[in-house]
PDB file of C-alpha atoms in Angstrom:
ATOM      1  CA  MET A  17     117.771  86.108 118.771  1.00 66.00           C
ATOM      2  CA  SER A  18     118.584  88.943 116.364  1.00 70.00           C
ATOM      3  CA  ILE A  19     115.348  89.672 114.518  1.00 84.00           C
ATOM      4  CA  HIS A  20     115.174  90.953 110.954  1.00 84.00           C
ATOM      5  CA  TRP A  21     111.711  92.338 110.346  1.00 92.00           C
ATOM      6  CA  ASN A  22     111.852  92.516 106.536  1.00 92.00           C
ATOM      7  CA  GLY A  23     109.354  89.873 105.509  1.00 95.00           C
ATOM      8  CA  VAL A  24     106.010  88.294 106.228  1.00 96.00           C
ATOM      9  CA  MET A  25     105.070  86.220 109.269  1.00 97.00           C
ATOM     10  CA  PRO A  26     102.140  83.789 109.560  1.00 98.00           C
ATOM     11  CA  ALA A  27      99.699  84.152 112.449  1.00 97.00           C
ATOM     12  CA  VAL A  28      99.002  80.436 112.727  1.00 98.00           C
ATOM     13  CA  PHE A  29      95.722  78.876 113.745  1.00 98.00           C
ATOM     14  CA  THR A  30      95.391  76.831 116.916  1.00 98.00           C
ATOM     15  CA  TRP A  31      94.064  73.462 115.803  1.00 98.00           C
ATOM     16  CA  LEU A  32      91.592  71.782 118.133  1.00 97.00           C
ATOM     17  CA  LYS A  33      90.417  68.216 118.676  1.00 96.00           C
ATOM     18  CA  GLU A  34      87.687  66.541 120.662  1.00 94.00           C
ATOM     19  CA  SER A  35      88.716  65.050 123.986  1.00 90.00           C
ATOM     20  CA  LYS A  36      87.371  61.737 125.288  1.00 88.00           C
ATOM     21  CA  SER A  37      84.720  63.673 127.169  1.00 89.00           C
ATOM     22  CA  GLY A  38      83.617  65.417 123.983  1.00 87.00           C
ATOM     23  CA  THR A  39      84.994  68.847 124.861  1.00 94.00           C
ATOM     24  CA  LEU A  40      87.466  70.706 122.654  1.00 96.00           C
ATOM     25  CA  GLU A  41      91.140  70.835 123.516  1.00 96.00           C
ATOM     26  CA  ILE A  42      94.271  72.032 121.752  1.00 97.00           C
ATOM     27  CA  ASP A  43      95.793  69.594 119.269  1.00 97.00           C
ATOM     28  CA  LEU A  44      99.452  70.459 119.763  1.00 98.00           C
ATOM     29  CA  ASP A  45     100.728  67.970 117.180  1.00 98.00           C
ATOM     30  CA  ALA A  46      98.402  69.255 114.438  1.00 97.00           C
ATOM     31  CA  THR A  47      99.233  72.876 115.281  1.00 98.00           C
ATOM     32  CA  GLN A  48     102.966  72.174 115.134  1.00 98.00           C
ATOM     33  CA  LYS A  49     102.600  70.328 111.838  1.00 97.00           C
ATOM     34  CA  GLN A  50     100.585  73.199 110.381  1.00 97.00           C
ATOM     35  CA  ALA A  51     103.171  75.784 111.455  1.00 98.00           C
ATOM     36  CA  ALA A  52     106.084  73.752 110.097  1.00 98.00           C
ATOM     37  CA  GLY A  53     104.290  73.252 106.783  1.00 98.00           C
ATOM     38  CA  ILE A  54     103.913  77.004 106.391  1.00 98.00           C
ATOM     39  CA  LEU A  55     107.493  77.849 107.382  1.00 98.00           C
ATOM     40  CA  LYS A  56     109.058  75.400 104.921  1.00 98.00           C
ATOM     41  CA  VAL A  57     107.314  76.917 101.865  1.00 98.00           C
ATOM     42  CA  GLN A  58     109.439  79.127  99.610  1.00 98.00           C
ATOM     43  CA  GLY A  59     108.374  82.059  97.490  1.00 98.00           C
ATOM     44  CA  LYS A  60     109.331  82.290  93.822  1.00 97.00           C
ATOM     45  CA  GLY A  61     112.390  84.280  94.834  1.00 97.00           C
ATOM     46  CA  GLY A  62     113.503  81.616  97.295  1.00 97.00           C
ATOM     47  CA  SER A  63     112.640  83.357 100.570  1.00 97.00           C
ATOM     48  CA  ARG A  64     110.511  81.966 103.368  1.00 97.00           C
ATOM     49  CA  MET A  65     108.400  83.351 106.180  1.00 97.00           C
ATOM     50  CA  SER A  66     110.579  85.403 108.504  1.00 96.00           C
ATOM     51  CA  GLY A  67     108.865  84.633 111.797  1.00 97.00           C
ATOM     52  CA  LEU A  68     106.084  82.716 113.507  1.00 98.00           C
ATOM     53  CA  VAL A  69     103.145  84.297 115.339  1.00 98.00           C
ATOM     54  CA  GLY A  70     101.371  82.039 117.819  1.00 97.00           C
ATOM     55  CA  SER A  71      98.331  82.425 120.035  1.00 94.00           C
ATOM     56  CA  GLY A  72      97.288  85.632 118.301  1.00 89.00           C
ATOM     57  CA  THR A  73      93.811  86.715 117.252  1.00 89.00           C
ATOM     58  CA  LEU A  74      93.718  83.891 114.700  1.00 94.00           C
ATOM     59  CA  GLY A  75      95.063  81.452 117.275  1.00 95.00           C
ATOM     60  CA  GLU A  76      92.008  81.532 119.565  1.00 95.00           C
ATOM     61  CA  ASN A  77      94.014  83.760 121.949  1.00 90.00           C
ATOM     62  CA  SER A  78      91.053  85.427 123.644  1.00 87.00           C
ATOM     63  CA  TYR A  79      89.505  82.030 124.470  1.00 93.00           C
ATOM     64  CA  LEU A  80      92.557  80.309 125.951  1.00 94.00           C
ATOM     65  CA  SER A  81      93.482  80.060 129.603  1.00 93.00           C
ATOM     66  CA  THR A  82      96.964  81.116 130.660  1.00 93.00           C
ATOM     67  CA  LYS A  83      97.964  77.460 131.032  1.00 95.00           C
ATOM     68  CA  GLN A  84      96.679  76.591 127.552  1.00 96.00           C
ATOM     69  CA  ARG A  85      98.372  79.601 125.997  1.00 96.00           C
ATOM     70  CA  LEU A  86     101.768  78.862 127.506  1.00 97.00           C
ATOM     71  CA  SER A  87     101.551  75.180 126.573  1.00 97.00           C
ATOM     72  CA  LEU A  88     100.688  76.120 122.993  1.00 98.00           C
ATOM     73  CA  LEU A  89     103.527  78.623 122.709  1.00 98.00           C
ATOM     74  CA  LYS A  90     106.037  76.213 124.200  1.00 98.00           C
ATOM     75  CA  SER A  91     105.183  73.723 121.454  1.00 98.00           C
ATOM     76  CA  LEU A  92     105.397  76.401 118.740  1.00 98.00           C
ATOM     77  CA  ALA A  93     108.773  77.535 120.106  1.00 98.00           C
ATOM     78  CA  GLU A  94     110.123  74.135 119.068  1.00 98.00           C
ATOM     79  CA  VAL A  95     108.988  74.757 115.490  1.00 98.00           C
ATOM     80  CA  ALA A  96     110.354  78.310 115.451  1.00 98.00           C
ATOM     81  CA  LYS A  97     113.717  77.058 116.689  1.00 97.00           C
ATOM     82  CA  GLU A  98     113.808  74.329 114.036  1.00 97.00           C
ATOM     83  CA  TYR A  99     113.284  76.890 111.266  1.00 97.00           C
ATOM     84  CA  ASN A 100     115.455  79.538 112.944  1.00 96.00           C
ATOM     85  CA  VAL A 101     112.773  82.229 113.086  1.00 97.00           C
ATOM     86  CA  PRO A 102     111.555  84.345 116.008  1.00 97.00           C
ATOM     87  CA  LEU A 103     108.393  83.403 117.866  1.00 98.00           C
ATOM     88  CA  ILE A 104     105.974  86.274 118.430  1.00 98.00           C
ATOM     89  CA  SER A 105     102.859  86.336 120.576  1.00 97.00           C
ATOM     90  CA  GLY A 106     100.395  88.915 121.773  1.00 92.00           C
ATOM     91  CA  ALA A 107      99.595  90.301 125.210  1.00 92.00           C
ATOM     92  CA  ALA A 108      96.895  92.567 126.576  1.00 88.00           C
ATOM     93  CA  ALA A 109      95.699  93.341 130.086  1.00 92.00           C
ATOM     94  CA  GLU A 110      93.666  95.841 132.061  1.00 92.00           C
ATOM     95  CA  THR A 111      96.604  97.035 134.161  1.00 95.00           C
ATOM     96  CA  LYS A 112     100.300  97.525 133.516  1.00 96.00           C
ATOM     97  CA  GLU A 113     101.141  95.227 136.442  1.00 97.00           C
ATOM     98  CA  GLU A 114      99.056  92.414 134.959  1.00 96.00           C
ATOM     99  CA  LEU A 115     100.690  93.015 131.580  1.00 96.00           C
ATOM    100  CA  ALA A 116     104.169  92.753 133.097  1.00 97.00           C
ATOM    101  CA  LYS A 117     103.308  89.321 134.525  1.00 97.00           C
ATOM    102  CA  ILE A 118     102.089  88.175 131.108  1.00 96.00           C
ATOM    103  CA  VAL A 119     105.343  89.296 129.477  1.00 97.00           C
ATOM    104  CA  GLU A 120     107.302  87.402 132.127  1.00 97.00           C
ATOM    105  CA  GLY A 121     105.279  84.264 131.459  1.00 97.00           C
ATOM    106  CA  LEU A 122     105.688  84.449 127.687  1.00 97.00           C
ATOM    107  CA  ALA A 123     109.457  84.729 128.069  1.00 97.00           C
ATOM    108  CA  THR A 124     109.579  81.404 129.937  1.00 98.00           C
ATOM    109  CA  VAL A 125     108.173  79.415 126.988  1.00 98.00           C
ATOM    110  CA  GLY A 126     110.409  80.712 124.200  1.00 97.00           C
ATOM    111  CA  VAL A 127     108.607  83.802 122.917  1.00 98.00           C
ATOM    112  CA  ASP A 128     111.111  86.267 121.419  1.00 98.00           C
ATOM    113  CA  THR A 129     108.856  89.283 120.855  1.00 97.00           C
ATOM    114  CA  VAL A 130     105.629  90.279 122.557  1.00 97.00           C
ATOM    115  CA  MET A 131     103.007  92.195 120.562  1.00 95.00           C
ATOM    116  CA  VAL A 132     101.558  94.475 123.220  1.00 95.00           C
ATOM    117  CA  MET A 133      97.975  95.564 122.625  1.00 91.00           C
ATOM    118  CA  PRO A 134      96.455  98.617 124.308  1.00 91.00           C
ATOM    119  CA  PRO A 135      94.886  98.211 127.776  1.00 90.00           C
ATOM    120  CA  LYS A 136      91.635  96.255 127.906  1.00 87.00           C
ATOM    121  CA  THR A 137      89.712  98.991 129.695  1.00 88.00           C
ATOM    122  CA  LYS A 138      86.328 100.533 128.893  1.00 85.00           C
ATOM    123  CA  ALA A 139      87.495 104.043 129.711  1.00 89.00           C
ATOM    124  CA  VAL A 140      90.004 105.541 127.285  1.00 87.00           C
ATOM    125  CA  PRO A 141      93.366 105.860 129.064  1.00 91.00           C
ATOM    126  CA  SER A 142      95.217 109.162 129.054  1.00 93.00           C
ATOM    127  CA  GLU A 143      98.411 109.445 127.006  1.00 94.00           C
ATOM    128  CA  LYS A 144     100.363 109.332 130.290  1.00 95.00           C
ATOM    129  CA  GLU A 145      98.589 106.154 131.429  1.00 95.00           C
ATOM    130  CA  MET A 146      99.046 104.538 128.040  1.00 95.00           C
ATOM    131  CA  TYR A 147     102.766 105.360 127.981  1.00 97.00           C
ATOM    132  CA  GLU A 148     103.273 103.980 131.488  1.00 97.00           C
ATOM    133  CA  TYR A 149     101.441 100.788 130.497  1.00 96.00           C
ATOM    134  CA  TYR A 150     103.833 100.192 127.589  1.00 97.00           C
ATOM    135  CA  ALA A 151     106.909 101.471 129.424  1.00 97.00           C
ATOM    136  CA  LEU A 152     106.517  98.895 132.193  1.00 97.00           C
ATOM    137  CA  SER A 153     106.130  96.104 129.633  1.00 97.00           C
ATOM    138  CA  GLU A 154     109.323  97.307 127.932  1.00 97.00           C
ATOM    139  CA  ALA A 155     111.210  97.413 131.226  1.00 98.00           C
ATOM    140  CA  THR A 156     109.968  93.914 132.021  1.00 98.00           C
ATOM    141  CA  ALA A 157     110.999  92.728 128.565  1.00 98.00           C
ATOM    142  CA  LYS A 158     114.508  94.008 129.217  1.00 97.00           C
ATOM    143  CA  ASP A 159     114.656  92.088 132.490  1.00 98.00           C
ATOM    144  CA  VAL A 160     113.495  88.771 130.981  1.00 98.00           C
ATOM    145  CA  GLY A 161     115.339  88.981 127.648  1.00 97.00           C
ATOM    146  CA  VAL A 162     112.588  89.582 125.077  1.00 97.00           C
ATOM    147  CA  THR A 163     111.578  92.505 122.885  1.00 97.00           C
ATOM    148  CA  ILE A 164     108.348  94.433 122.502  1.00 97.00           C
ATOM    149  CA  MET A 165     106.171  95.342 119.521  1.00 97.00           C
ATOM    150  CA  PRO A 166     103.442  97.920 120.303  1.00 96.00           C
ATOM    151  CA  TYR A 167     100.319  96.831 118.456  1.00 94.00           C
ATOM    152  CA  ASN A 168      98.022  99.564 117.150  1.00 92.00           C
ATOM    153  CA  ASN A 169      94.690  98.106 116.059  1.00 85.00           C
ATOM    154  CA  PRO A 170      92.193 100.990 115.940  1.00 75.00           C
ATOM    155  CA  ASP A 171      89.828  99.123 113.605  1.00 65.00           C
ATOM    156  CA  ALA A 172      89.194  96.334 116.119  1.00 55.00           C
ATOM    157  CA  ALA A 173      86.396  96.788 118.634  1.00 47.00           C
ATOM    158  CA  GLY A 174      87.595  97.081 122.204  1.00 56.00           C
ATOM    159  CA  TYR A 175      91.098  98.360 121.479  1.00 70.00           C
ATOM    160  CA  HIS A 176      92.085 101.949 122.075  1.00 85.00           C
ATOM    161  CA  ALA A 177      93.966 103.670 119.270  1.00 87.00           C
ATOM    162  CA  LEU A 178      97.564 104.724 119.873  1.00 92.00           C
ATOM    163  CA  SER A 179      98.310 108.236 118.666  1.00 93.00           C
ATOM    164  CA  THR A 180     101.221 108.786 116.299  1.00 93.00           C
ATOM    165  CA  ASP A 181     102.932 110.870 118.980  1.00 95.00           C
ATOM    166  CA  LEU A 182     102.654 108.022 121.465  1.00 96.00           C
ATOM    167  CA  LEU A 183     103.880 105.476 118.924  1.00 96.00           C
ATOM    168  CA  MET A 184     106.905 107.666 118.239  1.00 96.00           C
ATOM    169  CA  ARG A 185     107.699 107.932 121.956  1.00 96.00           C
ATOM    170  CA  LEU A 186     107.342 104.186 122.391  1.00 97.00           C
ATOM    171  CA  SER A 187     109.564 103.471 119.398  1.00 96.00           C
ATOM    172  CA  LEU A 188     112.455 105.151 121.237  1.00 95.00           C
ATOM    173  CA  LEU A 189     112.375 102.650 124.105  1.00 96.00           C
ATOM    174  CA  PRO A 190     115.398 100.297 123.749  1.00 96.00           C
ATOM    175  CA  LYS A 191     113.464  97.010 123.738  1.00 96.00           C
ATOM    176  CA  VAL A 192     110.832  98.217 121.255  1.00 96.00           C
ATOM    177  CA  THR A 193     112.143  96.814 117.976  1.00 95.00           C
ATOM    178  CA  ALA A 194     109.122  97.221 115.697  1.00 96.00           C
ATOM    179  CA  LEU A 195     105.561  98.539 115.516  1.00 97.00           C
ATOM    180  CA  LYS A 196     102.537  96.628 114.257  1.00 95.00           C
ATOM    181  CA  ILE A 197      99.883  98.732 112.536  1.00 93.00           C
ATOM    182  CA  SER A 198      96.612  96.897 111.846  1.00 90.00           C
ATOM    183  CA  THR A 199      94.351  99.236 109.937  1.00 86.00           C
ATOM    184  CA  ILE A 200      93.136  99.696 106.398  1.00 86.00           C
ATOM    185  CA  ASP A 201      94.250 103.344 106.614  1.00 88.00           C
ATOM    186  CA  VAL A 202      97.949 102.945 105.845  1.00 92.00           C
ATOM    187  CA  SER A 203      98.625 106.697 105.921  1.00 92.00           C
ATOM    188  CA  ILE A 204      99.654 106.316 109.575  1.00 93.00           C
ATOM    189  CA  ILE A 205     102.601 104.197 108.393  1.00 95.00           C
ATOM    190  CA  GLU A 206     103.885 106.940 106.125  1.00 94.00           C
ATOM    191  CA  THR A 207     103.273 109.565 108.822  1.00 94.00           C
ATOM    192  CA  LEU A 208     105.426 107.621 111.270  1.00 95.00           C
ATOM    193  CA  LEU A 209     108.202 107.027 108.741  1.00 95.00           C
ATOM    194  CA  LEU A 210     108.310 110.702 107.841  1.00 95.00           C
ATOM    195  CA  LYS A 211     109.168 111.303 111.500  1.00 93.00           C
ATOM    196  CA  ASN A 212     111.713 108.479 111.636  1.00 94.00           C
ATOM    197  CA  LYS A 213     112.711 106.706 108.424  1.00 94.00           C
ATOM    198  CA  ASP A 214     114.485 103.945 110.379  1.00 93.00           C
ATOM    199  CA  LEU A 215     111.350 102.601 112.047  1.00 95.00           C
ATOM    200  CA  LYS A 216     110.424  98.972 111.432  1.00 96.00           C
ATOM    201  CA  ILE A 217     106.678  98.782 110.822  1.00 97.00           C
ATOM    202  CA  LEU A 218     104.651  95.636 110.131  1.00 97.00           C
ATOM    203  CA  ALA A 219     101.227  95.713 108.515  1.00 95.00           C
ATOM    204  CA  GLY A 220      98.546  93.553 110.082  1.00 92.00           C
ATOM    205  CA  VAL A 221      95.700  93.421 107.560  1.00 91.00           C
ATOM    206  CA  ASP A 222      96.013  91.232 104.454  1.00 94.00           C
ATOM    207  CA  THR A 223      93.926  93.515 102.249  1.00 93.00           C
ATOM    208  CA  VAL A 224      96.533  96.306 102.410  1.00 94.00           C
ATOM    209  CA  THR A 225      99.827  94.418 102.072  1.00 94.00           C
ATOM    210  CA  VAL A 226     100.864  96.198  98.873  1.00 96.00           C
ATOM    211  CA  HIS A 227      99.598  99.620  99.963  1.00 95.00           C
ATOM    212  CA  ALA A 228     101.374  99.243 103.309  1.00 96.00           C
ATOM    213  CA  GLY A 229     104.567  98.431 101.421  1.00 96.00           C
ATOM    214  CA  LEU A 230     104.118 101.513  99.285  1.00 96.00           C
ATOM    215  CA  ALA A 231     103.752 103.516 102.501  1.00 96.00           C
ATOM    216  CA  GLY A 232     107.020 102.071 103.795  1.00 96.00           C
ATOM    217  CA  ALA A 233     106.120  98.995 105.857  1.00 96.00           C
ATOM    218  CA  CYS A 234     109.001  96.518 105.967  1.00 96.00           C
ATOM    219  CA  GLY A 235     106.780  93.480 106.293  1.00 95.00           C
ATOM    220  CA  GLY A 236     103.556  92.124 107.647  1.00 96.00           C
ATOM    221  CA  ILE A 237     101.761  89.558 109.757  1.00 96.00           C
ATOM    222  CA  THR A 238      99.387  87.453 107.704  1.00 97.00           C
ATOM    223  CA  GLY A 239      96.434  85.143 108.191  1.00 97.00           C
ATOM    224  CA  VAL A 240      95.733  84.419 104.527  1.00 98.00           C
ATOM    225  CA  GLY A 241      99.407  83.496 104.174  1.00 98.00           C
ATOM    226  CA  CYS A 242      98.778  80.475 106.382  1.00 98.00           C
ATOM    227  CA  ILE A 243      96.474  79.132 103.678  1.00 98.00           C
ATOM    228  CA  PHE A 244      98.491  80.234 100.645  1.00 98.00           C
ATOM    229  CA  PRO A 245     102.054  80.738 101.959  1.00 98.00           C
ATOM    230  CA  LYS A 246     103.776  80.625  98.551  1.00 98.00           C
ATOM    231  CA  ALA A 247     101.575  83.463  97.319  1.00 98.00           C
ATOM    232  CA  SER A 248     102.054  85.511 100.473  1.00 98.00           C
ATOM    233  CA  VAL A 249     105.837  85.154 100.531  1.00 98.00           C
ATOM    234  CA  THR A 250     106.152  85.864  96.813  1.00 98.00           C
ATOM    235  CA  MET A 251     103.972  88.970  97.116  1.00 98.00           C
ATOM    236  CA  GLN A 252     106.194  90.254  99.914  1.00 97.00           C
ATOM    237  CA  GLU A 253     109.280  89.552  97.804  1.00 97.00           C
ATOM    238  CA  TYR A 254     107.836  91.762  95.073  1.00 97.00           C
ATOM    239  CA  VAL A 255     106.899  94.466  97.607  1.00 96.00           C
ATOM    240  CA  LEU A 256     110.409  94.586  99.059  1.00 94.00           C
ATOM    241  CA  ASN A 257     111.874  94.735  95.517  1.00 95.00           C
ATOM    242  CA  GLY A 258     109.517  97.531  94.493  1.00 96.00           C
ATOM    243  CA  GLU A 259     107.896  95.351  91.818  1.00 97.00           C
ATOM    244  CA  TRP A 260     104.488  96.817  92.518  1.00 97.00           C
ATOM    245  CA  ALA A 261     102.615  95.533  89.452  1.00 97.00           C
ATOM    246  CA  LYS A 262     103.600  91.929  90.186  1.00 98.00           C
ATOM    247  CA  ALA A 263     102.764  92.329  93.872  1.00 98.00           C
ATOM    248  CA  ASN A 264      99.418  93.876  93.081  1.00 97.00           C
ATOM    249  CA  LYS A 265      98.546  91.006  90.734  1.00 98.00           C
ATOM    250  CA  ILE A 266      98.909  88.559  93.625  1.00 98.00           C
ATOM    251  CA  SER A 267      97.000  90.857  95.955  1.00 98.00           C
ATOM    252  CA  GLN A 268      94.130  90.965  93.470  1.00 98.00           C
ATOM    253  CA  ALA A 269      94.155  87.162  93.198  1.00 98.00           C
ATOM    254  CA  LEU A 270      93.885  86.913  96.984  1.00 98.00           C
ATOM    255  CA  ASN A 271      91.245  89.625  97.356  1.00 97.00           C
ATOM    256  CA  SER A 272      88.243  87.358  97.796  1.00 97.00           C
ATOM    257  CA  LEU A 273      89.907  85.694 100.787  1.00 97.00           C
ATOM    258  CA  SER A 274      91.840  88.688 102.144  1.00 97.00           C
ATOM    259  CA  TYR A 275      88.521  90.470 102.587  1.00 95.00           C
ATOM    260  CA  LEU A 276      87.762  88.050 105.432  1.00 96.00           C
ATOM    261  CA  ASP A 277      90.867  89.187 107.336  1.00 93.00           C
ATOM    262  CA  ALA A 278      89.216  92.554 107.951  1.00 89.00           C
ATOM    263  CA  GLN A 279      85.929  91.148 109.307  1.00 92.00           C
ATOM    264  CA  PRO A 280      84.905  90.687 112.964  1.00 90.00           C
ATOM    265  CA  LEU A 281      84.823  86.881 112.515  1.00 95.00           C
ATOM    266  CA  LEU A 282      88.211  86.751 110.776  1.00 94.00           C
ATOM    267  CA  MET A 283      89.453  83.890 112.954  1.00 96.00           C
ATOM    268  CA  GLU A 284      86.425  81.693 112.322  1.00 97.00           C
ATOM    269  CA  TYR A 285      86.345  82.502 108.595  1.00 98.00           C
ATOM    270  CA  LEU A 286      90.032  81.990 107.842  1.00 98.00           C
ATOM    271  CA  LYS A 287      90.308  78.908 110.022  1.00 98.00           C
ATOM    272  CA  LEU A 288      87.524  77.319 108.003  1.00 98.00           C
ATOM    273  CA  ALA A 289      89.295  78.289 104.769  1.00 98.00           C
ATOM    274  CA  MET A 290      92.429  76.575 106.116  1.00 98.00           C
ATOM    275  CA  GLY A 291      90.338  73.478 106.834  1.00 98.00           C
ATOM    276  CA  ILE A 292      88.924  73.485 103.315  1.00 98.00           C
ATOM    277  CA  HIS A 293      92.421  73.880 101.873  1.00 98.00           C
ATOM    278  CA  HIS A 294      93.632  70.802 103.744  1.00 96.00           C
ATOM    279  CA  ASN A 295      90.450  68.752 103.219  1.00 97.00           C
ATOM    280  CA  ASP A 296      89.629  69.029 106.911  1.00 96.00           C
ATOM    281  CA  VAL A 297      86.415  71.045 107.025  1.00 97.00           C
ATOM    282  CA  ALA A 298      85.416  69.559 110.374  1.00 95.00           C
ATOM    283  CA  GLY A 299      88.756  70.603 111.846  1.00 95.00           C
ATOM    284  CA  GLY A 300      88.399  74.064 110.401  1.00 97.00           C
ATOM    285  CA  LEU A 301      85.049  74.428 112.096  1.00 97.00           C
ATOM    286  CA  ARG A 302      86.335  73.394 115.510  1.00 97.00           C
ATOM    287  CA  THR A 303      86.750  76.633 117.414  1.00 97.00           C
ATOM    288  CA  PHE A 304      86.204  78.133 120.844  1.00 96.00           C
ATOM    289  CA  GLY A 305      84.765  81.102 118.958  1.00 96.00           C
ATOM    290  CA  LYS A 306      81.494  81.656 117.147  1.00 96.00           C
ATOM    291  CA  LYS A 307      79.733  78.900 115.250  1.00 97.00           C
ATOM    292  CA  LEU A 308      79.253  79.752 111.590  1.00 98.00           C
ATOM    293  CA  THR A 309      75.932  79.526 109.793  1.00 98.00           C
ATOM    294  CA  GLN A 310      75.607  77.452 106.637  1.00 98.00           C
ATOM    295  CA  GLN A 311      75.405  80.671 104.620  1.00 98.00           C
ATOM    296  CA  GLN A 312      78.699  81.866 106.107  1.00 98.00           C
ATOM    297  CA  ILE A 313      80.310  78.478 105.463  1.00 98.00           C
ATOM    298  CA  ASP A 314      79.191  78.547 101.839  1.00 98.00           C
ATOM    299  CA  ASP A 315      80.501  82.102 101.434  1.00 98.00           C
ATOM    300  CA  VAL A 316      83.940  81.170 102.803  1.00 98.00           C
ATOM    301  CA  ARG A 317      84.096  78.149 100.505  1.00 98.00           C
ATOM    302  CA  ALA A 318      83.205  80.251  97.444  1.00 98.00           C
ATOM    303  CA  ARG A 319      85.824  82.846  98.361  1.00 98.00           C
ATOM    304  CA  TYR A 320      88.467  80.169  98.907  1.00 98.00           C
ATOM    305  CA  ILE A 321      87.741  78.499  95.567  1.00 98.00           C
ATOM    306  CA  LEU A 322      87.951  81.812  93.706  1.00 98.00           C
ATOM    307  CA  ALA A 323      91.293  82.707  95.299  1.00 98.00           C
ATOM    308  CA  LYS A 324      92.708  79.248  94.637  1.00 98.00           C
ATOM    309  CA  GLU A 325      91.677  79.331  90.971  1.00 98.00           C
ATOM    310  CA  ARG A 326      93.323  82.716  90.498  1.00 98.00           C
ATOM    311  CA  LEU A 327      96.523  81.654  92.263  1.00 98.00           C
ATOM    312  CA  GLU A 328      96.778  78.415  90.303  1.00 98.00           C
ATOM    313  CA  VAL A 329      97.033  80.493  87.127  1.00 98.00           C
ATOM    314  CA  LEU A 330      99.991  82.307  88.720  1.00 98.00           C
ATOM    315  CA  ASP A 331     101.571  78.992  89.911  1.00 98.00           C
ATOM    316  CA  LEU A 332     101.306  80.132  93.515  1.00 98.00           C
ATOM    317  CA  VAL A 333      99.463  77.254  95.197  1.00 96.00           C
ATOM    318  CA  SER A 334     101.869  75.104  97.184  1.00 83.00           C
TER     319      SER A 334
END
């Protein structure tokens, strides 16, 4: 699939249900329905989400087994195909050989692009080791017919930062089609584009969508956009058109909720907000992750209500 990165892509939640034994398992039907509902929404300018991100940080990725992850992505590939958008998923491993096997597996279930996170090692890899880690994933991607998106997430605990020099070197590899930069410091985006104005860079934190666009990002991957897709798509339309005041107005309306996207419990918080939005609080609280306290639940609800009230004024609640 030829991928056009100009736009916003939802990192969808993995919906769970209780099995007969009382344990949690993936609800594939609910997850598919959720993804399709997001992809069919149009912004005020008529555009839609330009891709689908599955089994990412917001999709319970770190808690899923390989079998669960591949089953989930296979089901989401059906939705992506129906809406003619690329399916993207993440991958991280301790060794480059393990990473290569993950890339091979993702290709078998319909993933088009693999977001490759830095090695999951305690010791900081050398630049040479880091390059070799990504280079093998790129070579593997070429063999199995997918593309690669190096994922720099220096604000997240446990992930090593990729230097701008390394990102530039990686961007030259044939199967690297875009870079994902998840940080509130968007200056790295402008630094990279000053070196190569043709780079495709996606922002990964909802709080900086407009600022990332000002720095030159061509799009973004969103969690808040799963809850309010019309607002997210419309904001990106304004960003791409350079209508900064209009874009910023939407960003300000979303601020109370976007704040949660930059917190350690972003998956638990935003999944609950999604549950509240769809009158399924119990579903929103079903997670393999951390259990929220009542104070945290109340805070998420208050933030959701504030964002919804602001967006309703702008006619951006679908």
